[in-house]
């Protein structure tokens, strides 16, 4: 296998006659063991059992697709799934579970999120919404949101699956059981909240080294209890966390950390499918996450402002004002976009989030954002279960996150054009809108567009200039070079 991977961007270089020419690189599956990836840090058996996928040893031939994530290991897991013949949805599911292990500061089994899915067969984009919402009755001294990631990723898998769901969970389970290298992304988050986080014995046991200091980049992160929970979900099904043995255990242990969740809270919690907010950009349809994932509404408002000639700061304010207007008085999001409320609505302190984007060789794409509604959620690890619960939103000073994702496709060509997702608290909407506007409207190279977002925003994106299906040589993937994510793309 040959592949191309760069922290800033990944673009297929071309050889004679425009044929993609990929250099041997770090991400070749045969070289992963040489790049510091030990047992449990690659998909392992998944790639070796790729079933009917094209190519030798179960690998596909030609263009594999691309993956971008805020945490490098998650991007590698997604790429392995694509190389095994999985769809973009398969890759996003596997990466989502992997990021729950490797970036538990911003995602996890206790988290929520939202995704956009472009299914080329149906030639449409739809939204999968699974925010971590507050229970009917918030309890305890650290009120927790209902964990939604497992059911959300299962719902995502139903949209366009090719690999078995339990197979896609295996990399995350291995990473938890056998350990993962602490990435720069996680190390930075640990350093930011080391004091408060270490006050919880469960968190200290996982995230602190032998001397009691927070894990640093390159040190080993092992989570055996989380591995056991993932194994139970893999074998019993994700419903077990909501109405089975795991749900009963959650009900028993969450009061110990001040969360107070019950079966009455988890049983009815299910994801919903939604129609995206959409606008026409040239010959393409650009979709944004719909409310209640109002980072999509804010991103759409910011994009429209940029499209109309507004400056970056003005567009950012317009996006936030639109989202805050919806939070304060509700109403029709399309009407809010048309009315363009002014900047009178101030944005409160907003929580951290994370994102990933995947594209498969057939032109299917997924763009997702996740959040624990606070950095490290409630800051306390569930005993015997090994994961952090999201903080209950709308309780105290906890606000819902601005989950920001967008995706563009061409209905006439039945083809993918662009997918992006962003994080950065109040800067997430402009971090979503600005790269999309600069790339789609102005033709700015993707890596430059992604790198142009204002602090503290961070963007991830994949684009195909001549669409996919079309010219894969014109596809590129990029992550913000100021962050700690990874963009991967390649061919055998």
Short mmCIF file of C-alpha atoms in Angstrom, two decimals:
data_model
loop_
_atom_site.label_atom_id
_atom_site.label_comp_id
_atom_site.label_asym_id
_atom_site.label_seq_id
_atom_site.Cartn_x
_atom_site.Cartn_y
_atom_site.Cartn_z
CA UNK A 1 0.00 0.00 0.00
CA UNK A 2 1.10 3.52 -0.71
CA UNK A 3 -0.53 6.57 0.70
CA UNK A 4 -0.21 10.26 1.39
CA UNK A 5 -0.70 11.90 4.78
CA UNK A 6 0.07 15.33 6.10
CA UNK A 7 -0.99 17.11 9.24
CA UNK A 8 -1.95 20.15 7.20
CA UNK A 9 -3.45 18.65 4.07
CA UNK A 10 -3.53 15.63 1.84
CA UNK A 11 -3.80 15.95 -1.93
CA UNK A 12 -3.16 13.26 -4.54
CA UNK A 13 -0.05 14.34 -6.47
CA UNK A 14 -0.29 13.63 -10.16
CA UNK A 15 2.14 12.00 -12.53
CA UNK A 16 2.16 11.86 -16.33
CA UNK A 17 -1.23 12.36 -17.96
CA UNK A 18 -2.73 13.38 -14.64
CA UNK A 19 -2.54 9.89 -13.17
CA UNK A 20 -2.38 9.98 -9.34
CA UNK A 21 1.14 9.13 -8.22
CA UNK A 22 1.32 8.36 -4.50
CA UNK A 23 4.60 8.16 -2.69
CA UNK A 24 5.26 5.54 -0.07
CA UNK A 25 4.51 7.15 3.28
CA UNK A 26 3.84 6.78 6.95
CA UNK A 27 0.26 5.61 6.55
CA UNK A 28 0.86 2.57 4.39
CA UNK A 29 -0.81 -0.25 6.28
CA UNK A 30 2.30 -2.34 6.10
CA UNK A 31 4.28 0.49 7.68
CA UNK A 32 1.94 1.32 10.55
CA UNK A 33 3.85 -0.84 12.99
CA UNK A 34 6.99 1.09 12.11
CA UNK A 35 5.34 4.45 12.76
CA UNK A 36 4.83 3.93 16.47
CA UNK A 37 1.47 2.16 16.18
CA UNK A 38 1.49 -0.80 18.52
CA UNK A 39 -1.02 -3.54 19.22
CA UNK A 40 -4.55 -2.21 19.23
CA UNK A 41 -3.74 1.01 17.41
CA UNK A 42 -4.66 -0.19 13.94
CA UNK A 43 -7.77 -1.90 12.69
CA UNK A 44 -5.83 -5.16 12.60
CA UNK A 45 -8.20 -8.01 11.83
CA UNK A 46 -10.68 -5.70 10.15
CA UNK A 47 -8.40 -5.12 7.19
CA UNK A 48 -7.45 -8.77 6.95
CA UNK A 49 -11.11 -9.82 6.79
CA UNK A 50 -12.36 -7.35 4.25
CA UNK A 51 -14.57 -9.92 2.51
CA UNK A 52 -15.66 -9.05 -0.98
CA UNK A 53 -13.74 -5.78 -1.32
CA UNK A 54 -11.62 -5.40 -4.43
CA UNK A 55 -7.93 -6.05 -4.58
CA UNK A 56 -5.40 -8.34 -3.02
CA UNK A 57 -5.75 -9.40 0.63
CA UNK A 58 -9.15 -7.71 0.77
CA UNK A 59 -7.91 -4.21 -0.04
CA UNK A 60 -9.60 -1.99 -2.61
CA UNK A 61 -7.77 -0.80 -5.68
CA UNK A 62 -7.52 2.77 -6.93
CA UNK A 63 -8.66 5.79 -4.97
CA UNK A 64 -9.61 4.85 -1.39
CA UNK A 65 -11.25 8.07 -0.24
CA UNK A 66 -10.17 10.37 2.55
CA UNK A 67 -10.58 11.02 6.25
CA UNK A 68 -9.90 14.01 8.49
CA UNK A 69 -10.28 14.12 12.27
CA UNK A 70 -9.26 16.27 15.22
CA UNK A 71 -7.33 13.31 16.64
CA UNK A 72 -4.83 11.46 14.41
CA UNK A 73 -5.59 7.89 15.51
CA UNK A 74 -9.24 8.32 14.60
CA UNK A 75 -8.27 9.41 11.09
CA UNK A 76 -6.03 6.35 10.73
CA UNK A 77 -8.85 4.06 11.85
CA UNK A 78 -11.19 5.65 9.31
CA UNK A 79 -8.65 5.21 6.54
CA UNK A 80 -8.20 1.54 7.40
CA UNK A 81 -11.96 1.02 7.09
CA UNK A 82 -11.98 2.74 3.70
CA UNK A 83 -9.08 0.55 2.53
CA UNK A 84 -11.12 -2.51 3.57
CA UNK A 85 -13.95 -1.44 1.29
CA UNK A 86 -16.08 0.34 3.87
CA UNK A 87 -18.28 3.28 3.05
CA UNK A 88 -17.87 6.83 4.34
CA UNK A 89 -20.53 6.03 6.96
CA UNK A 90 -18.61 2.93 8.06
CA UNK A 91 -15.42 4.96 8.34
CA UNK A 92 -17.11 7.73 10.31
CA UNK A 93 -18.63 5.21 12.75
CA UNK A 94 -15.26 3.56 13.39
CA UNK A 95 -13.52 6.92 13.72
CA UNK A 96 -16.25 8.20 16.04
CA UNK A 97 -15.82 5.29 18.43
CA UNK A 98 -12.03 5.58 18.17
CA UNK A 99 -12.15 9.27 19.06
CA UNK A 100 -14.29 8.40 22.08
CA UNK A 101 -11.19 6.54 23.32
CA UNK A 102 -8.37 8.75 22.10
CA UNK A 103 -9.94 12.20 22.61
CA UNK A 104 -12.18 11.72 25.68
CA UNK A 105 -11.83 15.41 26.50
CA UNK A 106 -14.15 16.34 23.63
CA UNK A 107 -16.01 13.15 22.77
CA UNK A 108 -16.83 9.81 24.37
CA UNK A 109 -19.64 7.36 25.06
CA UNK A 110 -21.19 10.04 27.26
CA UNK A 111 -21.14 12.61 24.46
CA UNK A 112 -23.64 13.68 21.84
CA UNK A 113 -23.31 15.02 18.34
CA UNK A 114 -24.75 15.45 14.87
CA UNK A 115 -23.75 14.31 11.38
CA UNK A 116 -24.57 15.06 7.76
CA UNK A 117 -24.61 12.10 5.39
CA UNK A 118 -24.48 12.31 1.61
CA UNK A 119 -25.69 9.06 0.04
CA UNK A 120 -24.87 9.13 -3.67
CA UNK A 121 -27.21 6.24 -4.39
CA UNK A 122 -30.16 8.26 -3.12
CA UNK A 123 -28.52 11.51 -4.28
CA UNK A 124 -29.43 13.35 -1.11
CA UNK A 125 -27.98 14.66 2.12
CA UNK A 126 -29.69 14.07 5.45
CA UNK A 127 -28.89 14.84 9.07
CA UNK A 128 -28.48 12.41 11.97
CA UNK A 129 -29.06 14.31 15.22
CA UNK A 130 -28.07 12.91 18.61
CA UNK A 131 -27.24 15.81 20.96
CA UNK A 132 -26.46 15.03 24.59
CA UNK A 133 -29.51 16.68 26.16
CA UNK A 134 -30.43 17.17 29.79
CA UNK A 135 -32.72 14.54 31.35
CA UNK A 136 -36.27 15.45 32.36
CA UNK A 137 -34.99 15.96 35.90
CA UNK A 138 -31.39 17.05 36.45
CA UNK A 139 -30.00 15.39 39.57
CA UNK A 140 -26.84 15.45 41.65
CA UNK A 141 -24.08 17.97 42.16
CA UNK A 142 -22.73 17.35 38.62
CA UNK A 143 -25.92 16.99 36.54
CA UNK A 144 -25.22 14.81 33.52
CA UNK A 145 -26.67 14.75 30.03
CA UNK A 146 -28.07 11.56 28.54
CA UNK A 147 -25.23 9.76 26.68
CA UNK A 148 -26.06 9.62 22.98
CA UNK A 149 -22.91 8.73 21.03
CA UNK A 150 -23.47 4.97 20.81
CA UNK A 151 -27.03 5.24 19.53
CA UNK A 152 -26.07 8.14 17.31
CA UNK A 153 -23.27 6.22 15.59
CA UNK A 154 -25.56 3.21 15.20
CA UNK A 155 -28.13 5.44 13.48
CA UNK A 156 -25.36 6.81 11.25
CA UNK A 157 -24.37 3.26 10.31
CA UNK A 158 -27.90 2.49 9.08
CA UNK A 159 -27.71 5.17 6.40
CA UNK A 160 -25.20 3.47 4.11
CA UNK A 161 -23.47 0.45 5.67
CA UNK A 162 -21.20 -2.12 4.12
CA UNK A 163 -19.14 -3.41 7.06
CA UNK A 164 -20.78 -5.00 10.13
CA UNK A 165 -21.35 -2.54 12.96
CA UNK A 166 -19.64 -4.69 15.59
CA UNK A 167 -16.57 -4.89 13.36
CA UNK A 168 -16.36 -1.11 13.28
CA UNK A 169 -16.32 -0.98 17.08
CA UNK A 170 -13.34 -3.34 17.36
CA UNK A 171 -10.58 -0.74 16.79
CA UNK A 172 -11.90 1.45 19.63
CA UNK A 173 -12.13 -1.53 21.95
CA UNK A 174 -8.54 -2.49 21.16
CA UNK A 175 -7.33 1.07 21.69
CA UNK A 176 -8.98 1.16 25.11
CA UNK A 177 -7.85 -2.30 26.22
CA UNK A 178 -4.28 -2.30 24.98
CA UNK A 179 -3.60 1.41 25.13
CA UNK A 180 -3.11 4.31 22.76
CA UNK A 181 -0.40 6.91 22.52
CA UNK A 182 -1.55 10.19 24.05
CA UNK A 183 -1.89 12.60 21.16
CA UNK A 184 -0.98 16.26 21.20
CA UNK A 185 -4.71 17.09 21.06
CA UNK A 186 -5.46 15.19 24.28
CA UNK A 187 -2.26 16.28 26.02
CA UNK A 188 -3.16 19.93 25.46
CA UNK A 189 -6.64 19.44 26.90
CA UNK A 190 -5.26 17.56 29.89
CA UNK A 191 -2.79 20.33 30.64
CA UNK A 192 -5.58 22.91 30.48
CA UNK A 193 -7.73 21.28 33.19
CA UNK A 194 -5.23 19.13 35.08
CA UNK A 195 -6.11 20.49 38.51
CA UNK A 196 -9.90 20.10 38.51
CA UNK A 197 -9.78 16.82 36.59
CA UNK A 198 -7.31 15.20 38.98
CA UNK A 199 -9.71 15.82 41.88
CA UNK A 200 -11.72 12.83 40.64
CA UNK A 201 -9.97 9.53 41.58
CA UNK A 202 -11.33 7.78 38.50
CA UNK A 203 -10.08 10.48 36.16
CA UNK A 204 -6.73 10.66 37.93
CA UNK A 205 -6.23 6.91 37.55
CA UNK A 206 -6.69 7.18 33.79
CA UNK A 207 -5.25 10.54 32.82
CA UNK A 208 -2.32 10.97 35.23
CA UNK A 209 1.11 9.38 35.02
CA UNK A 210 3.03 7.66 37.84
CA UNK A 211 4.04 10.99 39.37
CA UNK A 212 0.48 12.30 39.38
CA UNK A 213 1.14 14.69 36.48
CA UNK A 214 -1.24 14.71 33.52
CA UNK A 215 -0.26 12.43 30.66
CA UNK A 216 1.99 14.11 28.15
CA UNK A 217 2.13 13.66 24.39
CA UNK A 218 3.53 10.24 23.53
CA UNK A 219 2.73 8.61 26.88
CA UNK A 220 0.50 5.56 27.06
CA UNK A 221 -3.24 5.94 27.72
CA UNK A 222 -4.87 2.68 28.85
CA UNK A 223 -8.61 2.42 29.69
CA UNK A 224 -9.52 -1.17 30.62
CA UNK A 225 -12.96 -0.35 32.04
CA UNK A 226 -13.87 1.53 28.87
CA UNK A 227 -12.59 -1.44 26.85
CA UNK A 228 -14.95 -3.73 28.77
CA UNK A 229 -17.88 -1.37 28.19
CA UNK A 230 -17.14 -1.23 24.47
CA UNK A 231 -16.88 -5.02 24.37
CA UNK A 232 -20.30 -5.30 26.03
CA UNK A 233 -21.76 -2.86 23.50
CA UNK A 234 -20.17 -4.77 20.64
CA UNK A 235 -21.58 -8.11 21.73
CA UNK A 236 -24.93 -7.11 23.25
CA UNK A 237 -25.70 -4.15 21.00
CA UNK A 238 -25.77 -0.43 21.74
CA UNK A 239 -29.28 -0.70 23.18
CA UNK A 240 -27.75 -2.34 26.22
CA UNK A 241 -26.49 1.06 27.37
CA UNK A 242 -30.02 2.45 27.29
CA UNK A 243 -32.30 -0.33 28.48
CA UNK A 244 -30.18 -3.39 29.31
CA UNK A 245 -27.53 -4.51 31.76
CA UNK A 246 -25.25 -1.55 31.02
CA UNK A 247 -28.16 0.84 31.51
CA UNK A 248 -28.86 -0.65 34.93
CA UNK A 249 -25.19 -0.34 35.83
CA UNK A 250 -25.24 3.28 34.67
CA UNK A 251 -28.24 3.90 36.90
CA UNK A 252 -26.37 2.38 39.85
CA UNK A 253 -23.02 4.14 39.45
CA UNK A 254 -23.90 7.57 38.03
CA UNK A 255 -25.13 8.87 41.44
CA UNK A 256 -21.64 8.16 42.81
CA UNK A 257 -20.21 10.86 40.54
CA UNK A 258 -23.11 13.27 40.93
CA UNK A 259 -24.75 12.44 37.61
CA UNK A 260 -27.98 10.80 38.73
CA UNK A 261 -29.12 9.22 35.45
CA UNK A 262 -31.90 6.62 35.47
CA UNK A 263 -33.43 4.10 33.09
CA UNK A 264 -36.30 6.55 32.61
CA UNK A 265 -33.72 8.99 31.24
CA UNK A 266 -31.86 6.64 28.90
CA UNK A 267 -34.59 4.33 27.58
CA UNK A 268 -36.46 6.87 25.41
CA UNK A 269 -33.34 8.69 24.20
CA UNK A 270 -33.08 8.03 20.47
CA UNK A 271 -31.45 9.91 17.58
CA UNK A 272 -33.59 11.68 15.01
CA UNK A 273 -33.22 12.10 11.27
CA UNK A 274 -33.58 15.62 9.92
CA UNK A 275 -33.68 17.64 6.73
CA UNK A 276 -30.62 19.91 6.47
CA UNK A 277 -30.70 23.63 5.99
CA UNK A 278 -29.85 24.04 2.31
CA UNK A 279 -28.86 26.75 -0.14
CA UNK A 280 -27.72 26.80 -3.76
CA UNK A 281 -24.08 27.63 -4.46
CA UNK A 282 -23.46 27.70 -8.20
CA UNK A 283 -24.55 24.29 -9.46
CA UNK A 284 -24.28 22.68 -6.03
CA UNK A 285 -26.56 22.25 -3.03
CA UNK A 286 -24.81 23.22 0.20
CA UNK A 287 -26.32 21.58 3.30
CA UNK A 288 -25.87 22.59 6.94
CA UNK A 289 -26.88 20.81 10.12
CA UNK A 290 -30.45 21.76 11.09
CA UNK A 291 -31.59 22.83 14.54
CA UNK A 292 -31.28 21.82 17.33
CA UNK A 293 -27.68 21.50 16.06
CA UNK A 294 -27.70 25.28 15.72
CA UNK A 295 -24.03 25.52 14.83
CA UNK A 296 -25.30 24.59 11.38
CA UNK A 297 -27.74 27.50 11.42
CA UNK A 298 -24.96 29.84 12.56
CA UNK A 299 -22.62 28.47 9.88
CA UNK A 300 -25.28 28.96 7.20
CA UNK A 301 -25.84 32.56 8.31
CA UNK A 302 -22.10 33.25 8.31
CA UNK A 303 -21.71 31.68 4.85
CA UNK A 304 -24.56 33.76 3.46
CA UNK A 305 -23.00 36.90 4.90
CA UNK A 306 -19.64 36.05 3.31
CA UNK A 307 -21.39 35.30 0.04
CA UNK A 308 -22.92 38.77 0.20
CA UNK A 309 -19.53 40.43 0.62
CA UNK A 310 -19.35 40.83 4.41
CA UNK A 311 -15.98 40.74 6.14
CA UNK A 312 -14.94 37.81 8.31
CA UNK A 313 -15.70 39.53 11.63
CA UNK A 314 -19.10 40.73 10.45
CA UNK A 315 -19.97 37.28 9.10
CA UNK A 316 -18.93 35.65 12.36
CA UNK A 317 -21.13 38.05 14.33
CA UNK A 318 -24.03 37.45 11.95
CA UNK A 319 -23.74 33.69 12.43
CA UNK A 320 -23.69 33.91 16.22
CA UNK A 321 -26.55 36.43 16.29
CA UNK A 322 -28.71 34.08 14.20
CA UNK A 323 -28.04 31.09 16.44
CA UNK A 324 -28.62 33.08 19.63
CA UNK A 325 -31.85 34.49 18.21
CA UNK A 326 -33.09 30.97 17.61
CA UNK A 327 -32.08 29.90 21.12
CA UNK A 328 -33.88 32.83 22.68
CA UNK A 329 -37.12 32.88 20.72
CA UNK A 330 -37.21 29.85 18.43
CA UNK A 331 -39.03 30.14 15.14
CA UNK A 332 -38.39 29.05 11.58
CA UNK A 333 -34.62 28.80 10.93
CA UNK A 334 -35.13 29.72 7.26
CA UNK A 335 -36.95 32.89 8.29
CA UNK A 336 -34.13 33.74 10.70
CA UNK A 337 -31.61 33.32 7.90
CA UNK A 338 -33.64 35.62 5.68
CA UNK A 339 -34.13 38.27 8.38
CA UNK A 340 -30.42 38.40 9.30
CA UNK A 341 -30.77 39.48 12.95
CA UNK A 342 -28.18 41.99 14.07
CA UNK A 343 -25.36 41.44 16.49
CA UNK A 344 -27.38 42.50 19.53
CA UNK A 345 -27.66 38.93 20.74
CA UNK A 346 -24.45 38.16 22.63
CA UNK A 347 -23.03 34.64 22.75
CA UNK A 348 -22.47 33.09 26.19
CA UNK A 349 -19.48 30.94 27.09
CA UNK A 350 -19.83 27.91 24.81
CA UNK A 351 -18.39 24.41 25.26
CA UNK A 352 -15.63 22.59 23.40
CA UNK A 353 -16.38 20.20 20.57
CA UNK A 354 -14.59 18.00 18.03
CA UNK A 355 -15.18 16.95 14.44
CA UNK A 356 -14.38 14.51 11.66
CA UNK A 357 -15.08 14.16 7.92
CA UNK A 358 -14.95 11.06 5.69
CA UNK A 359 -15.28 10.37 1.96
CA UNK A 360 -15.30 7.00 0.21
CA UNK A 361 -14.22 6.14 -3.32
CA UNK A 362 -17.82 6.11 -4.59
CA UNK A 363 -18.48 9.71 -3.56
CA UNK A 364 -20.45 9.09 -0.35
CA UNK A 365 -19.46 11.49 2.44
CA UNK A 366 -20.06 12.16 6.13
CA UNK A 367 -19.38 15.25 8.25
CA UNK A 368 -19.77 15.07 12.05
CA UNK A 369 -19.37 17.16 15.19
CA UNK A 370 -19.34 15.82 18.78
CA UNK A 371 -19.32 17.36 22.25
CA UNK A 372 -19.41 16.55 25.97
CA UNK A 373 -20.97 19.99 26.56
CA UNK A 374 -17.82 20.91 28.50
CA UNK A 375 -14.16 20.02 28.27
CA UNK A 376 -14.09 16.51 29.85
CA UNK A 377 -17.84 16.73 30.47
CA UNK A 378 -18.71 16.51 34.16
CA UNK A 379 -15.03 15.82 34.94
CA UNK A 380 -15.80 12.52 36.69
CA UNK A 381 -15.34 9.03 35.27
CA UNK A 382 -18.11 6.47 35.72
CA UNK A 383 -16.87 3.69 38.04
CA UNK A 384 -16.63 0.27 36.35
CA UNK A 385 -17.66 1.81 33.01
CA UNK A 386 -14.64 3.99 32.26
CA UNK A 387 -16.13 7.01 30.49
CA UNK A 388 -17.06 10.59 31.28
CA UNK A 389 -20.63 11.81 31.13
CA UNK A 390 -21.48 14.98 29.24
CA UNK A 391 -22.56 17.93 31.35
CA UNK A 392 -26.30 18.55 31.26
CA UNK A 393 -26.94 21.63 29.10
CA UNK A 394 -29.13 24.49 30.25
CA UNK A 395 -28.22 23.75 33.87
CA UNK A 396 -26.20 26.40 35.67
CA UNK A 397 -23.74 27.92 33.22
CA UNK A 398 -23.63 24.94 30.83
CA UNK A 399 -24.72 25.91 27.32
CA UNK A 400 -25.35 23.55 24.40
CA UNK A 401 -22.45 23.46 21.92
CA UNK A 402 -22.54 24.94 18.44
CA UNK A 403 -22.25 21.69 16.46
CA UNK A 404 -21.02 22.79 13.04
CA UNK A 405 -20.96 20.68 9.86
CA UNK A 406 -21.70 21.24 6.17
CA UNK A 407 -21.73 19.19 2.96
CA UNK A 408 -22.12 20.09 -0.73
CA UNK A 409 -23.23 17.87 -3.61
CA UNK A 410 -24.41 18.29 -7.18
CA UNK A 411 -27.87 16.81 -7.76
CA UNK A 412 -27.58 16.80 -11.56
CA UNK A 413 -24.25 14.97 -11.55
CA UNK A 414 -25.17 12.85 -8.51
CA UNK A 415 -21.73 13.69 -7.17
CA UNK A 416 -19.90 14.89 -4.07
CA UNK A 417 -18.24 18.31 -3.98
CA UNK A 418 -17.30 19.39 -0.43
CA UNK A 419 -17.62 18.40 3.23
CA UNK A 420 -16.48 20.35 6.27
CA UNK A 421 -16.81 20.39 10.04
CA UNK A 422 -15.49 22.73 12.66
CA UNK A 423 -14.93 23.34 16.37
CA UNK A 424 -13.76 26.24 18.50
CA UNK A 425 -16.62 27.23 20.82
CA UNK A 426 -18.18 30.49 19.55
CA UNK A 427 -15.77 30.47 16.57
CA UNK A 428 -17.04 27.11 15.27
CA UNK A 429 -19.64 28.59 12.86
CA UNK A 430 -17.20 30.94 11.12
CA UNK A 431 -14.61 28.13 11.10
CA UNK A 432 -17.19 26.11 9.18
CA UNK A 433 -18.35 28.86 6.84
CA UNK A 434 -15.08 30.56 5.91
CA UNK A 435 -13.23 27.60 4.33
CA UNK A 436 -16.39 26.61 2.46
CA UNK A 437 -16.88 30.13 1.13
CA UNK A 438 -13.26 30.66 0.15
CA UNK A 439 -12.96 27.28 -1.54
CA UNK A 440 -16.37 27.04 -3.21
CA UNK A 441 -16.84 30.70 -4.10
CA UNK A 442 -13.28 31.92 -4.68
CA UNK A 443 -11.40 28.77 -5.63
CA UNK A 444 -8.92 29.12 -2.75
CA UNK A 445 -6.85 25.91 -2.37
CA UNK A 446 -8.42 23.77 0.35
CA UNK A 447 -5.42 23.76 2.69
CA UNK A 448 -5.18 27.55 2.56
CA UNK A 449 -8.92 27.95 3.08
CA UNK A 450 -8.90 25.67 6.12
CA UNK A 451 -5.89 27.46 7.61
CA UNK A 452 -7.55 30.87 7.28
CA UNK A 453 -10.17 30.59 10.04
CA UNK A 454 -9.88 32.98 13.02
CA UNK A 455 -8.87 31.78 16.46
CA UNK A 456 -9.95 29.74 18.33
CA UNK A 457 -11.72 28.07 15.40
CA UNK A 458 -10.44 24.83 13.87
CA UNK A 459 -11.66 23.34 10.61
CA UNK A 460 -11.53 19.98 8.85
CA UNK A 461 -12.54 19.56 5.21
CA UNK A 462 -12.49 17.32 2.13
CA UNK A 463 -13.20 18.60 -1.38
CA UNK A 464 -13.18 17.29 -4.94
CA UNK A 465 -12.77 20.12 -7.45
CA UNK A 466 -14.16 18.07 -10.34
CA UNK A 467 -16.56 16.10 -8.19
CA UNK A 468 -16.58 12.46 -7.19
CA UNK A 469 -17.32 10.33 -9.09
CA UNK A 470 -15.12 12.32 -11.39
CA UNK A 471 -11.46 13.14 -11.11
CA UNK A 472 -10.06 11.77 -7.85
CA UNK A 473 -6.82 13.57 -8.68
CA UNK A 474 -8.65 16.82 -7.95
CA UNK A 475 -9.67 15.70 -4.44
CA UNK A 476 -7.94 17.05 -1.34
CA UNK A 477 -8.28 16.75 2.43
CA UNK A 478 -7.07 19.25 5.01
CA UNK A 479 -7.00 19.92 8.73
CA UNK A 480 -6.08 23.19 10.40
CA UNK A 481 -2.27 23.20 10.85
CA UNK A 482 -2.67 25.06 14.16
CA UNK A 483 -4.59 22.11 15.59
CA UNK A 484 -3.51 18.57 16.34
CA UNK A 485 -5.62 16.67 13.81
CA UNK A 486 -4.71 14.64 10.73
CA UNK A 487 -5.87 14.48 7.11
CA UNK A 488 -5.27 11.22 5.23
CA UNK A 489 -5.86 10.23 1.63
CA UNK A 490 -4.36 7.59 -0.59
CA UNK A 491 -4.46 4.68 -3.03
CA UNK A 492 -2.91 1.21 -2.91
#
